[in-house]
XYZ file of N, CA, C and O in Angstrom:
592
model
N 0.838 -1.187 0.000
C 0.000 0.000 0.000
C 0.884 1.252 0.000
O 1.863 1.329 0.723
N 0.499 2.229 -0.806
C 1.272 3.464 -0.915
C 1.045 4.367 0.297
O -0.063 4.455 0.809
N 2.091 5.046 0.724
C 1.966 6.090 1.739
C 1.343 7.317 1.087
O 1.592 7.606 -0.083
N 0.527 8.040 1.843
C -0.111 9.240 1.306
C 0.561 10.489 1.863
O 0.932 10.546 3.033
N 0.702 11.455 0.985
C 1.291 12.742 1.347
C 0.346 13.843 0.896
O -0.127 13.831 -0.248
N 0.088 14.786 1.783
C -0.638 15.989 1.408
C 0.379 17.129 1.368
O 0.974 17.477 2.378
N 0.580 17.659 0.193
C 1.481 18.786 -0.007
C 0.634 20.053 -0.036
O -0.314 20.153 -0.823
N 0.946 21.001 0.822
C 0.129 22.203 0.995
C 0.914 23.419 0.529
O 2.016 23.672 1.009
N 0.364 24.163 -0.415
C 1.069 25.353 -0.869
C 0.385 26.048 -2.022
O -0.797 25.871 -2.277
N 1.177 26.825 -2.722
C 0.666 27.635 -3.830
C 1.383 27.271 -5.117
O 2.603 27.344 -5.194
N 0.604 26.869 -6.111
C 1.184 26.706 -7.438
C 1.071 28.058 -8.133
O 0.124 28.809 -7.928
N 2.081 28.369 -8.936
C 2.142 29.679 -9.562
C 2.587 29.554 -11.012
O 3.133 28.529 -11.424
N 2.377 30.609 -11.749
C 2.947 30.714 -13.084
C 4.354 31.280 -12.915
O 4.542 32.319 -12.275
N 5.329 30.580 -13.460
C 6.725 31.012 -13.400
C 7.129 31.523 -14.777
O 7.043 30.799 -15.757
N 7.554 32.759 -14.837
C 8.056 33.357 -16.068
C 9.575 33.433 -15.959
O 10.104 34.035 -15.022
N 10.266 32.774 -16.897
C 11.719 32.707 -16.859
C 12.299 33.361 -18.103
O 11.903 33.048 -19.228
N 13.240 34.266 -17.891
C 13.917 34.945 -18.990
C 14.895 33.960 -19.627
O 15.870 33.562 -19.017
N 14.610 33.566 -20.866
C 15.482 32.599 -21.530
C 16.496 33.255 -22.454
O 17.566 32.697 -22.694
N 16.169 34.441 -22.971
C 17.106 35.111 -23.870
C 16.653 36.537 -24.134
O 15.580 36.741 -24.719
N 17.436 37.509 -23.713
C 17.212 38.902 -24.062
C 15.740 39.314 -23.975
O 15.139 39.742 -24.949
N 15.177 39.166 -22.792
C 13.789 39.524 -22.514
C 12.762 38.686 -23.269
O 11.652 39.134 -23.526
N 13.118 37.476 -23.621
C 12.168 36.493 -24.141
C 11.905 35.523 -22.993
O 12.842 34.959 -22.426
N 10.635 35.356 -22.652
C 10.271 34.582 -21.463
C 9.483 33.329 -21.834
O 8.680 33.336 -22.762
N 9.732 32.267 -21.076
C 8.919 31.059 -21.114
C 8.122 31.006 -19.831
O 8.563 31.507 -18.799
N 6.960 30.369 -19.889
C 6.238 30.197 -18.639
C 6.046 28.716 -18.358
O 6.007 27.892 -19.259
N 5.971 28.426 -17.064
C 5.713 27.068 -16.625
C 4.907 27.134 -15.335
O 4.673 28.207 -14.789
N 4.477 25.988 -14.876
C 3.767 25.876 -13.608
C 4.805 25.459 -12.565
O 5.554 24.507 -12.784
N 4.867 26.154 -11.441
C 5.885 25.846 -10.435
C 5.414 26.301 -9.061
O 4.298 26.776 -8.892
N 6.284 26.167 -8.115
C 6.051 26.514 -6.723
C 6.799 25.517 -5.868
O 6.974 24.363 -6.263
N 7.267 25.929 -4.705
C 8.138 25.050 -3.921
C 7.482 23.727 -3.556
O 8.060 22.660 -3.752
N 6.255 23.756 -3.051
C 5.606 22.498 -2.660
C 5.141 21.708 -3.884
O 5.096 20.480 -3.845
N 4.824 22.402 -4.950
C 4.437 21.712 -6.181
C 5.643 21.009 -6.795
O 5.542 19.861 -7.244
N 6.782 21.669 -6.798
C 8.003 21.032 -7.311
C 8.345 19.795 -6.486
O 8.684 18.744 -7.041
N 8.259 19.900 -5.163
C 8.488 18.756 -4.284
C 7.573 17.593 -4.668
O 8.011 16.449 -4.824
N 6.300 17.885 -4.847
C 5.319 16.860 -5.189
C 5.610 16.222 -6.542
O 5.397 15.024 -6.728
N 6.091 17.019 -7.467
C 6.389 16.523 -8.810
C 7.503 15.493 -8.812
O 7.492 14.553 -9.595
N 8.475 15.683 -7.931
C 9.660 14.825 -7.938
C 9.504 13.547 -7.118
O 10.340 12.652 -7.219
N 8.454 13.439 -6.319
C 8.272 12.231 -5.520
C 7.993 11.019 -6.402
O 7.344 11.130 -7.445
N 8.421 9.871 -5.964
C 8.223 8.616 -6.682
C 6.763 8.178 -6.518
O 6.339 7.805 -5.425
N 6.006 8.218 -7.606
C 4.574 7.914 -7.546
C 4.290 6.423 -7.373
O 3.169 6.047 -7.078
N 5.292 5.590 -7.526
C 5.074 4.164 -7.261
C 5.135 3.878 -5.759
O 4.686 2.832 -5.308
N 5.659 4.807 -4.982
C 5.758 4.653 -3.528
C 4.718 5.509 -2.812
O 4.164 5.110 -1.798
N 4.448 6.717 -3.345
C 3.577 7.674 -2.670
C 2.363 8.030 -3.512
O 2.451 8.143 -4.732
N 1.241 8.224 -2.837
C 0.076 8.859 -3.448
C 0.065 10.283 -2.924
O 0.009 10.507 -1.703
N 0.146 11.243 -3.823
C 0.305 12.641 -3.436
C -0.982 13.413 -3.700
O -1.544 13.357 -4.794
N -1.414 14.159 -2.693
C -2.532 15.086 -2.814
C -1.961 16.485 -2.717
O -1.038 16.736 -1.950
N -2.521 17.408 -3.509
C -2.081 18.798 -3.442
C -3.225 19.633 -2.890
O -4.354 19.573 -3.386
N -2.960 20.408 -1.846
C -3.953 21.269 -1.210
C -3.627 22.712 -1.539
O -2.584 23.237 -1.130
N -4.500 23.333 -2.325
C -4.275 24.704 -2.762
C -5.566 25.251 -3.351
O -6.626 24.628 -3.245
N -5.460 26.397 -3.997
C -6.589 26.994 -4.710
C -6.090 27.669 -5.969
O -4.969 28.183 -6.010
N -6.940 27.636 -6.979
C -6.656 28.277 -8.262
C -7.924 28.979 -8.732
O -8.989 28.805 -8.135
N -7.818 29.727 -9.799
C -8.982 30.359 -10.407
C -9.650 29.413 -11.388
O -9.458 28.195 -11.338
N -10.416 29.989 -12.316
C -11.149 29.154 -13.268
C -10.808 29.450 -14.733
O -11.350 28.825 -15.627
N -9.909 30.380 -14.977
C -9.547 30.726 -16.360
C -8.717 29.606 -16.988
O -8.303 28.655 -16.314
N -8.458 29.719 -18.277
C -7.702 28.694 -18.991
C -6.312 28.467 -18.400
O -5.842 27.337 -18.337
N -5.642 29.522 -17.981
C -4.306 29.365 -17.408
C -4.377 28.533 -16.133
O -3.493 27.726 -15.840
N -5.446 28.684 -15.376
C -5.637 27.882 -14.172
C -5.924 26.426 -14.522
O -5.487 25.516 -13.824
N -6.647 26.203 -15.605
C -6.916 24.830 -16.045
C -5.627 24.113 -16.427
O -5.520 22.903 -16.282
N -4.635 24.861 -16.881
C -3.356 24.236 -17.202
C -2.682 23.678 -15.948
O -1.910 22.724 -16.025
N -2.991 24.249 -14.791
C -2.473 23.719 -13.530
C -3.047 22.328 -13.282
O -2.328 21.391 -12.925
N -4.348 22.182 -13.486
C -4.973 20.873 -13.299
C -4.403 19.845 -14.266
O -4.171 18.688 -13.894
N -4.147 20.258 -15.496
C -3.517 19.357 -16.469
C -2.120 18.959 -16.021
O -1.715 17.800 -16.161
N -1.380 19.909 -15.475
C -0.039 19.642 -14.971
C -0.088 18.631 -13.826
O 0.684 17.670 -13.783
N -1.014 18.840 -12.885
C -1.149 17.917 -11.758
C -1.485 16.515 -12.249
O -0.908 15.528 -11.774
N -2.381 16.443 -13.187
C -2.769 15.145 -13.739
C -1.571 14.458 -14.416
O -1.318 13.274 -14.193
N -0.847 15.210 -15.206
C 0.322 14.669 -15.905
C 1.371 14.154 -14.916
O 2.021 13.142 -15.154
N 1.534 14.847 -13.789
C 2.522 14.472 -12.777
C 1.967 13.463 -11.761
O 2.638 13.132 -10.792
N 0.727 13.005 -11.973
C 0.072 12.018 -11.105
C -0.056 12.517 -9.665
O 0.201 11.804 -8.698
N -0.484 13.776 -9.553
C -0.743 14.408 -8.266
C -2.253 14.604 -8.161
O -2.866 15.222 -9.036
N -2.851 14.085 -7.109
C -4.293 14.155 -6.927
C -4.720 15.607 -6.676
O -4.169 16.275 -5.800
N -5.702 16.071 -7.433
C -6.146 17.470 -7.330
C -7.492 17.617 -6.623
O -8.098 18.689 -6.677
N -7.947 16.572 -5.927
C -9.239 16.653 -5.228
C -9.282 17.759 -4.184
O -10.360 18.236 -3.828
N -8.127 18.175 -3.676
C -8.071 19.203 -2.633
C -7.708 20.582 -3.184
O -7.375 21.487 -2.427
N -7.782 20.730 -4.492
C -7.534 22.031 -5.125
C -8.889 22.690 -5.353
O -9.721 22.183 -6.095
N -9.100 23.800 -4.676
C -10.369 24.505 -4.792
C -10.298 25.534 -5.918
O -9.273 26.199 -6.097
N -11.391 25.650 -6.661
C -11.506 26.668 -7.710
C -12.234 27.876 -7.155
O -13.323 27.744 -6.606
N -11.622 29.038 -7.298
C -12.217 30.282 -6.818
C -12.432 31.183 -8.030
O -11.476 31.641 -8.656
N -13.682 31.421 -8.349
C -14.029 32.099 -9.605
C -13.581 33.553 -9.664
O -13.411 34.096 -10.753
N -13.350 34.185 -8.533
C -13.007 35.612 -8.520
C -11.509 35.877 -8.391
O -11.095 37.027 -8.273
N -10.693 34.824 -8.423
C -9.251 34.972 -8.214
C -8.468 34.281 -9.319
O -9.001 33.492 -10.082
N -7.178 34.567 -9.368
C -6.235 33.928 -10.299
C -5.070 33.362 -9.498
O -4.859 33.745 -8.345
N -4.305 32.482 -10.123
C -3.111 31.991 -9.452
C -2.042 33.086 -9.470
O -2.100 34.010 -10.275
N -1.083 32.950 -8.564
C 0.001 33.919 -8.468
C 0.970 33.795 -9.641
O 0.967 32.813 -10.386
N 1.791 34.789 -9.768
C 2.765 34.870 -10.856
C 4.098 35.312 -10.283
O 4.136 36.149 -9.372
N 5.167 34.715 -10.774
C 6.479 35.262 -10.453
C 7.377 35.220 -11.665
O 7.202 34.406 -12.562
N 8.296 36.147 -11.696
C 9.222 36.308 -12.808
C 10.644 36.144 -12.289
O 10.963 36.640 -11.213
N 11.445 35.406 -13.039
C 12.857 35.234 -12.708
C 13.666 35.937 -13.784
O 13.507 35.662 -14.971
N 14.527 36.837 -13.354
C 15.391 37.561 -14.285
C 16.824 37.443 -13.773
O 17.059 37.568 -12.577
N 17.740 37.191 -14.646
C 19.148 37.085 -14.258
C 19.840 38.436 -14.369
O 19.628 39.173 -15.332
N 20.682 38.726 -13.373
C 21.503 39.922 -13.445
C 22.627 39.669 -14.451
O 22.801 38.549 -14.938
N 23.410 40.687 -14.748
C 24.530 40.508 -15.676
C 25.569 39.538 -15.121
O 26.307 38.925 -15.872
N 25.588 39.363 -13.802
C 26.498 38.401 -13.183
C 25.899 36.990 -13.128
O 26.519 36.071 -12.628
N 24.672 36.837 -13.634
C 24.028 35.536 -13.654
C 23.231 35.193 -12.410
O 22.678 34.104 -12.305
N 23.139 36.116 -11.461
C 22.362 35.867 -10.258
C 20.880 36.028 -10.560
O 20.483 36.936 -11.295
N 20.073 35.157 -9.987
C 18.629 35.209 -10.217
C 17.976 36.252 -9.312
O 18.275 36.336 -8.125
N 17.089 37.029 -9.911
C 16.252 37.964 -9.173
C 14.810 37.501 -9.339
O 14.388 37.156 -10.449
N 14.061 37.492 -8.241
C 12.678 37.044 -8.262
C 11.744 38.227 -8.010
O 11.986 39.041 -7.124
N 10.656 38.283 -8.765
C 9.619 39.302 -8.616
C 8.279 38.578 -8.505
O 7.977 37.721 -9.342
N 7.493 38.893 -7.486
C 6.252 38.171 -7.218
C 5.025 39.062 -7.348
O 5.040 40.222 -6.948
N 3.947 38.478 -7.888
C 2.621 39.083 -7.922
C 1.675 38.023 -7.390
O 1.207 37.158 -8.129
N 1.414 38.086 -6.083
C 0.580 37.057 -5.468
C -0.249 37.572 -4.303
O -0.863 36.802 -3.595
N -0.264 38.874 -4.091
C -0.995 39.426 -2.946
C -2.498 39.153 -3.009
O -3.157 39.110 -1.975
N -3.034 38.992 -4.211
C -4.475 38.754 -4.366
C -4.725 37.397 -5.036
O -5.717 37.212 -5.726
N -3.838 36.455 -4.806
C -3.958 35.158 -5.478
C -5.059 34.290 -4.866
O -5.479 34.494 -3.727
N -5.492 33.321 -5.647
C -6.500 32.367 -5.182
C -6.013 31.636 -3.935
O -6.772 31.445 -2.978
N -4.757 31.220 -3.928
C -4.221 30.478 -2.780
C -4.197 31.338 -1.523
O -4.566 30.876 -0.442
N -3.770 32.576 -1.638
C -3.727 33.457 -0.459
C -5.134 33.654 0.104
O -5.351 33.568 1.309
N -6.079 33.893 -0.770
C -7.470 34.036 -0.339
C -7.956 32.748 0.339
O -8.534 32.776 1.425
N -7.690 31.621 -0.296
C -8.120 30.321 0.215
C -7.551 30.036 1.601
O -8.285 29.667 2.522
N -6.248 30.193 1.770
C -5.620 29.866 3.048
C -6.050 30.800 4.173
O -5.971 30.434 5.346
N -6.532 31.979 3.846
C -6.979 32.907 4.879
C -8.490 32.896 5.111
O -8.947 33.255 6.181
N -9.249 32.459 4.120
C -10.705 32.558 4.229
C -11.451 31.224 4.165
O -12.537 31.105 4.710
N -10.902 30.219 3.466
C -11.691 29.011 3.210
C -11.018 27.694 3.573
O -11.567 26.645 3.283
N -9.865 27.727 4.178
C -9.118 26.494 4.433
C -9.945 25.480 5.216
O -9.869 24.284 4.967
N -10.769 25.929 6.121
C -11.583 25.018 6.928
C -12.540 24.177 6.108
O -12.898 23.071 6.499
N -12.972 24.674 4.950
C -13.910 23.928 4.111
C -13.373 22.562 3.719
O -14.116 21.592 3.654
N -12.103 22.488 3.421
C -11.515 21.224 2.977
C -10.955 20.438 4.151
O -11.166 19.232 4.256
N -10.266 21.088 5.053
C -9.639 20.389 6.175
C -10.692 19.653 7.011
O -10.461 18.567 7.502
N -11.871 20.206 7.150
C -12.908 19.591 7.963
C -13.438 18.291 7.372
O -14.162 17.556 8.034
N -13.079 17.987 6.140
C -13.521 16.731 5.531
C -12.785 15.524 6.100
O -13.057 14.406 5.738
N -11.834 15.753 6.988
C -11.139 14.706 7.743
C -10.415 13.694 6.859
O -10.624 12.504 6.957
N -9.571 14.177 6.035
C -8.696 13.296 5.271
C -7.612 12.767 6.201
O -7.229 13.421 7.165
N -7.121 11.596 5.902
C -6.004 11.054 6.672
C -4.807 10.884 5.739
O -4.933 10.277 4.670
N -3.668 11.420 6.148
C -2.441 11.304 5.372
C -1.341 10.762 6.260
O -1.302 11.053 7.450
N -0.433 10.007 5.663
C 0.733 9.553 6.415
C 1.679 10.717 6.693
O 2.328 10.762 7.745
N 1.762 11.644 5.739
C 2.664 12.786 5.854
C 1.968 14.034 5.323
O 1.162 13.974 4.409
N 2.325 15.165 5.921
C 1.882 16.476 5.433
C 3.137 17.298 5.201
O 4.034 17.339 6.049
N 3.195 17.935 4.028
C 4.368 18.735 3.671
C 3.950 20.166 3.380
O 3.021 20.405 2.597
N 4.599 21.107 4.036
C 4.431 22.523 3.728
C 5.732 23.219 4.051
O 6.625 22.628 4.655
N 5.859 24.448 3.629
C 7.103 25.189 3.819
C 6.816 26.542 4.463
O 5.658 26.946 4.618
N 7.877 27.237 4.774
C 7.746 28.601 5.275
C 7.072 29.504 4.251
O 6.369 30.447 4.615
N 7.283 29.210 2.993
C 6.624 29.998 1.945
C 5.112 29.786 2.013
O 4.340 30.729 1.843
N 4.675 28.553 2.295
C 3.244 28.300 2.486
C 2.720 29.166 3.624
O 1.684 29.821 3.496
N 3.442 29.179 4.740
C 2.992 29.966 5.893
C 2.982 31.464 5.595
O 2.194 32.208 6.179
N 3.831 31.913 4.665
C 3.861 33.347 4.335
C 2.585 33.806 3.636
O 2.328 35.003 3.547
N 1.788 32.875 3.148
C 0.507 33.228 2.536
C -0.520 33.668 3.576
O -1.490 34.346 3.250
N -0.295 33.256 4.807
C -1.274 33.508 5.857
C -1.105 34.880 6.482
O 0.015 35.326 6.751
N -2.235 35.527 6.744
C -2.218 36.721 7.574
C -1.846 36.268 8.984
O -2.199 35.163 9.397
N -1.175 37.094 9.735
C -0.689 36.728 11.068
C -1.819 36.201 11.958
O -1.633 35.258 12.718
N -3.009 36.754 11.823
C -4.145 36.329 12.661
C -4.628 34.918 12.319
O -5.333 34.299 13.106
N -4.243 34.392 11.167
C -4.719 33.076 10.736
C -3.719 31.946 10.938
O -4.050 30.786 10.689
N -2.519 32.237 11.376
C -1.516 31.184 11.522
C -1.933 30.156 12.555
O -1.886 28.950 12.288
N -2.385 30.578 13.739
C -2.833 29.625 14.753
C -4.004 28.797 14.260
O -4.057 27.583 14.471
N -4.952 29.432 13.602
C -6.127 28.721 13.092
C -5.708 27.665 12.087
O -6.170 26.534 12.114
N -4.781 28.003 11.207
C -4.282 27.072 10.199
C -3.582 25.885 10.858
O -3.832 24.730 10.520
N -2.696 26.138 11.781
C -1.941 25.086 12.431
C -2.858 24.158 13.227
O -2.652 22.941 13.274
N -3.909 24.682 13.815
C -4.821 23.872 14.631
C -5.799 23.038 13.816
O -6.484 22.199 14.393
N -5.885 23.233 12.513
C -6.715 22.358 11.687
C -6.047 21.020 11.646
O -6.427 20.016 11.465
């Protein structure tokens, strides 16, 4: 029997400068990347997050499906979009990150609706989240989140 992992975080659109201000986009995020690399023959992975409903958000669901990550815990929020970040290299080759996520679906979800899913009483062998996941929370919601 496979061990179950619930990975909690924010998937985002990643814009990467590939050549002289020409950018590629992909789906990424720290907890999503972690989930992508896990061996699916050993683990069943669930992703807990929120996305919008536009076509770009649907590409997230396709990505999860392709990577064999269960999306049952991904909530769709019709009034929000997923976050965006851009990576640009300095002339010395150092990466600079720029984020647009203050009004993202995940931030809204983790502060306003997290109880809707957590109360369904899922059981997981492991739960994975990062400090970046916690940074989505308003300070008043950290205790509430941890106590779920």
